[in-house]
PDB file of C-alpha atoms in Angstrom:
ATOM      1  CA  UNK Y   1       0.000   0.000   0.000  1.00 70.00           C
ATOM      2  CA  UNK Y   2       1.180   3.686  -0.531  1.00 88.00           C
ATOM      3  CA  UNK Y   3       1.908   5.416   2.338  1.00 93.00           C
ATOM      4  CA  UNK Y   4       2.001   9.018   1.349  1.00 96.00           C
ATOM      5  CA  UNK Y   5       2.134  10.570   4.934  1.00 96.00           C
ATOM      6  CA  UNK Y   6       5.756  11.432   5.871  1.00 95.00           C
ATOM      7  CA  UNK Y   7       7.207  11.452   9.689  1.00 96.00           C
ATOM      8  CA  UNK Y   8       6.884  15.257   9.518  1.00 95.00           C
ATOM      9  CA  UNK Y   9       3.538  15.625   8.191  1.00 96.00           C
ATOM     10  CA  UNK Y  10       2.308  13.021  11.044  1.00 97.00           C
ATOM     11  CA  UNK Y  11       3.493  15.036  13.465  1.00 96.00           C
ATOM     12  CA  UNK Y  12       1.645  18.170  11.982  1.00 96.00           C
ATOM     13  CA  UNK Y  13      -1.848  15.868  12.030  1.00 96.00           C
ATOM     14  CA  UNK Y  14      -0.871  15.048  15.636  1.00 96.00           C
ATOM     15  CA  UNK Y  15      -0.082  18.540  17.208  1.00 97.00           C
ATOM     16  CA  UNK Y  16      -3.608  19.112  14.911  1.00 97.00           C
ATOM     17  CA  UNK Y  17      -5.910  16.272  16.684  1.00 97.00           C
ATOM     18  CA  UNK Y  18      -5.025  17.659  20.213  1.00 98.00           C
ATOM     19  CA  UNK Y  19      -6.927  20.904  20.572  1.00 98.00           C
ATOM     20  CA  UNK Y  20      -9.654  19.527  18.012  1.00 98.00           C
ATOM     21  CA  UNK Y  21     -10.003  16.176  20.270  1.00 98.00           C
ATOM     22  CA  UNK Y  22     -10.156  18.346  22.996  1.00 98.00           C
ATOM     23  CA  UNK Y  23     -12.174  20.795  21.831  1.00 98.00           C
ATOM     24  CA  UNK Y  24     -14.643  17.901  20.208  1.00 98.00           C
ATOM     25  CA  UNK Y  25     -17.089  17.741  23.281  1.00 98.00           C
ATOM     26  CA  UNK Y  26     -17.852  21.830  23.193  1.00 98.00           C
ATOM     27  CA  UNK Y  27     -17.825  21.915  18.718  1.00 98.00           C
ATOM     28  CA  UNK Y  28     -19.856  19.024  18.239  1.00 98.00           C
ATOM     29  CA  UNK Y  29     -22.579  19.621  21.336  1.00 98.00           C
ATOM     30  CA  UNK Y  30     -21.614  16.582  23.721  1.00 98.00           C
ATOM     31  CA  UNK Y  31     -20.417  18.308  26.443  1.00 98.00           C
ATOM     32  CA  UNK Y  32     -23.067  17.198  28.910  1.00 98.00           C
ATOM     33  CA  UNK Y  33     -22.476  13.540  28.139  1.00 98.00           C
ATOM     34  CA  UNK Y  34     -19.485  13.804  30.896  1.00 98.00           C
ATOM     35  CA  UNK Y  35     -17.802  10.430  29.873  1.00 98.00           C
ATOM     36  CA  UNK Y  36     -17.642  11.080  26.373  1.00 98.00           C
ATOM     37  CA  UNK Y  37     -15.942  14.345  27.235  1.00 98.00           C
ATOM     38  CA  UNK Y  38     -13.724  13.779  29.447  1.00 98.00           C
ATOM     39  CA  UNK Y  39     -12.271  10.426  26.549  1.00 98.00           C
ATOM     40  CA  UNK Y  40     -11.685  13.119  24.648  1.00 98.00           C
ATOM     41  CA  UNK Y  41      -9.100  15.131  27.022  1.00 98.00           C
ATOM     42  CA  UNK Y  42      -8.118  11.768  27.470  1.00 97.00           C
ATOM     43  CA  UNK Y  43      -7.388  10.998  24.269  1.00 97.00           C
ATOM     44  CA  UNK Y  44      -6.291  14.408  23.477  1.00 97.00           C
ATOM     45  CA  UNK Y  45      -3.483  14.051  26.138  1.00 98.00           C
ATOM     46  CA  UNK Y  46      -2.602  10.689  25.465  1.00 97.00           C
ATOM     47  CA  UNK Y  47      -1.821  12.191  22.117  1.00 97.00           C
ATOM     48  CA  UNK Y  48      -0.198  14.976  23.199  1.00 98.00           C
ATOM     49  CA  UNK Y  49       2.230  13.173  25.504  1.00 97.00           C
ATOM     50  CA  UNK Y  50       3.289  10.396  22.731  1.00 97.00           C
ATOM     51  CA  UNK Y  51       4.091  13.100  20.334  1.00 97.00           C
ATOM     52  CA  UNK Y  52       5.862  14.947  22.815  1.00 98.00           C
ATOM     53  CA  UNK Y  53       7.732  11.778  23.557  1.00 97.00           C
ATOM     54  CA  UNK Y  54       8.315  10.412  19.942  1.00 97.00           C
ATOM     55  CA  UNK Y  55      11.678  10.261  18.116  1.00 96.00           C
ATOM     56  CA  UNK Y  56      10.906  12.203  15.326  1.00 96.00           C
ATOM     57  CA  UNK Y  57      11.487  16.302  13.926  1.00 94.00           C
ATOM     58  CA  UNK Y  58       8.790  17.112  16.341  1.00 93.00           C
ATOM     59  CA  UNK Y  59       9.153  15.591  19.189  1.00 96.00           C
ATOM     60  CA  UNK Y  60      10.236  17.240  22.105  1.00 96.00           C
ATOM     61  CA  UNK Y  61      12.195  14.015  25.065  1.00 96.00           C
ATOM     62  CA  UNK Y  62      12.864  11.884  21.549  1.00 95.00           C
ATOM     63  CA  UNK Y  63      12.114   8.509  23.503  1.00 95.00           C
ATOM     64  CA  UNK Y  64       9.642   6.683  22.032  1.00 96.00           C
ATOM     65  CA  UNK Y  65      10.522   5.205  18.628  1.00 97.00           C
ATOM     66  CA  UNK Y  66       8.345   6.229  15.671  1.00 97.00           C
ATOM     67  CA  UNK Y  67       7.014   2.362  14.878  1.00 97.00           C
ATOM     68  CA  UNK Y  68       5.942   2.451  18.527  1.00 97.00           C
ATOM     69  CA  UNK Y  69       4.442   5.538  18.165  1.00 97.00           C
ATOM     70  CA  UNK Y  70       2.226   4.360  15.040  1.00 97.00           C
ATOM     71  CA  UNK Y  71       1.439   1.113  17.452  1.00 97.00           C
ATOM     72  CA  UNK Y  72      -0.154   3.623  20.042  1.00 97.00           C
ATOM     73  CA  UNK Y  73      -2.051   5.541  17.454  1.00 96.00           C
ATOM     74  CA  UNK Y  74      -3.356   2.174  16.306  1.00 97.00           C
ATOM     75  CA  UNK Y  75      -4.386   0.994  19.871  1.00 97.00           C
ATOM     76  CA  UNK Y  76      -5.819   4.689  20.109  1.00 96.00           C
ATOM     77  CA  UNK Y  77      -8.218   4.534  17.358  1.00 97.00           C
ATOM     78  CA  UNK Y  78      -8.947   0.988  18.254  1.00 97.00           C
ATOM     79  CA  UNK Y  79     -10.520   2.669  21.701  1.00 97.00           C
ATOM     80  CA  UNK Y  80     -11.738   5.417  20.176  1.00 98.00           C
ATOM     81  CA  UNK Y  81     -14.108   3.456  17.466  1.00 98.00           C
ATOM     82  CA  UNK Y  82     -15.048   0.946  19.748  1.00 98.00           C
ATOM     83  CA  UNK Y  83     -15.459   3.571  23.045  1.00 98.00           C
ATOM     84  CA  UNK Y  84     -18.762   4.566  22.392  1.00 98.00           C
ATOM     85  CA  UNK Y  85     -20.076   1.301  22.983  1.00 98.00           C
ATOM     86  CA  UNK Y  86     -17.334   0.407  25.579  1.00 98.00           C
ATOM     87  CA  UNK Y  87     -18.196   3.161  27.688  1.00 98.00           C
ATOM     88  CA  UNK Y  88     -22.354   3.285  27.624  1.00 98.00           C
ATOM     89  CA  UNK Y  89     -22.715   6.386  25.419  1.00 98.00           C
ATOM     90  CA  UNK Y  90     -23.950   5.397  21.916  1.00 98.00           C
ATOM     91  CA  UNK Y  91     -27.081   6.138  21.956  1.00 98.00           C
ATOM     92  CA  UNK Y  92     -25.982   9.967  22.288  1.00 98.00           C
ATOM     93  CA  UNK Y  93     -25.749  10.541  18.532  1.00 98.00           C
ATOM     94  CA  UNK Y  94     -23.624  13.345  18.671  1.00 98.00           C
ATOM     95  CA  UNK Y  95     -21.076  12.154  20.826  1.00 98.00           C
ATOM     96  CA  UNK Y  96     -20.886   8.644  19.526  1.00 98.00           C
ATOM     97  CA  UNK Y  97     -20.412  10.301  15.262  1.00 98.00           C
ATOM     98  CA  UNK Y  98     -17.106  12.295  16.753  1.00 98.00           C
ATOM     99  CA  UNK Y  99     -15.679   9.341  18.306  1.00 98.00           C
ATOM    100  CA  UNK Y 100     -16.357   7.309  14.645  1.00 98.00           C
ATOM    101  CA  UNK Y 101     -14.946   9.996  12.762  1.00 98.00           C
ATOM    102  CA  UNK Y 102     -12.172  10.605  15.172  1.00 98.00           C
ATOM    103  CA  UNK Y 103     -11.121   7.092  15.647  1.00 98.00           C
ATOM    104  CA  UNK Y 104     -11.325   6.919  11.497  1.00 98.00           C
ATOM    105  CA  UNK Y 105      -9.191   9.892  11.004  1.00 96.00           C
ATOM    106  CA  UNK Y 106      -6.590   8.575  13.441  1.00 96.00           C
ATOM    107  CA  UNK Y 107      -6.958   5.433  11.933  1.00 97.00           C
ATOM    108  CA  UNK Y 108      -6.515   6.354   8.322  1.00 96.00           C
ATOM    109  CA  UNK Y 109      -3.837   8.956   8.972  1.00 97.00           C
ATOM    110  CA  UNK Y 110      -1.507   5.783  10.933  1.00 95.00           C
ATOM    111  CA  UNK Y 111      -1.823   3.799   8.272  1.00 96.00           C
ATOM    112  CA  UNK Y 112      -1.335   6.037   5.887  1.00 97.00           C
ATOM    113  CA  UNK Y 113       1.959   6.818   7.201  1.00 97.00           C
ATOM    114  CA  UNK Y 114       5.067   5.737   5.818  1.00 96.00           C
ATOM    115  CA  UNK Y 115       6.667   3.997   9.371  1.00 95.00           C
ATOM    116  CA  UNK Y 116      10.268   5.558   8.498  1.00 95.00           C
ATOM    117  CA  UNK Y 117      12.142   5.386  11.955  1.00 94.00           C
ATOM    118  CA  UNK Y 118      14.291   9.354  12.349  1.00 88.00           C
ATOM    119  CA  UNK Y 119      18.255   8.786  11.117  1.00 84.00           C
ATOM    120  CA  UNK Y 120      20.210   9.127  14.432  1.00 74.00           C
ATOM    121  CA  UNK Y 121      21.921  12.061  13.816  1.00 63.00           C
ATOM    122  CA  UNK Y 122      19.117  13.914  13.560  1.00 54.00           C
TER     123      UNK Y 122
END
């Protein structure tokens, strides 16, 4: 499969989904349905900290390794398709559509991305 995401561009749709995860709850009208919002700051800082953490041009503590990094967006939009259901709030329409087209964005955008680990030197 093509993979026409780079490492860099990741990053950018990363530092992207935090505020708009985060944000999610208030933009799309859920904000009363407290367990959907407070997955989202959840997720949102889940996301946050694994960028922050990744080896790659945008990462900040370059720990994590970027294949590791894909394997927690995976696991992340994994939880975030099925969390609706997990978590007793799909019948709220509103709240349960952002978490399917979160969790598909996420999704598409990991495996999208070409899983090139950073050169050490960088």
């Amino acid at each position: 499969m093509d993979q026409p995401i780079s490492r860099r561009q990741h990053g950018f749709a990363d530092y992207t989904y935090v505020p708009l995860v985060a944000a999610a709850p208030a933009l799309a009208g859920f904000a009363a349905e407290k367990t959907a919002a407070t997955l989202c700051y959840a997720l949102s800082s889940s996301v946050l900290a694994s960028s922050l953490f990744t080896r790659a041009e945008w990462g900040l503590v370059r720990v994590i390794p970027f294949k590791a990094h894909l394997a927690f967006d995976a696991v992340g939009a994994i939880t975030t398709l099925t969390a609706p259901w997990l978590f007793g709030f799909a019948k709220n329409r509103k709240a349960r559509n952002a978490f399917l087209v979160i969790g598909t964005i996420n999704l598409l955008v990991g495996l999208l991305t070409r899983p090139e680990e950073m050169p050490a030197q960088a």
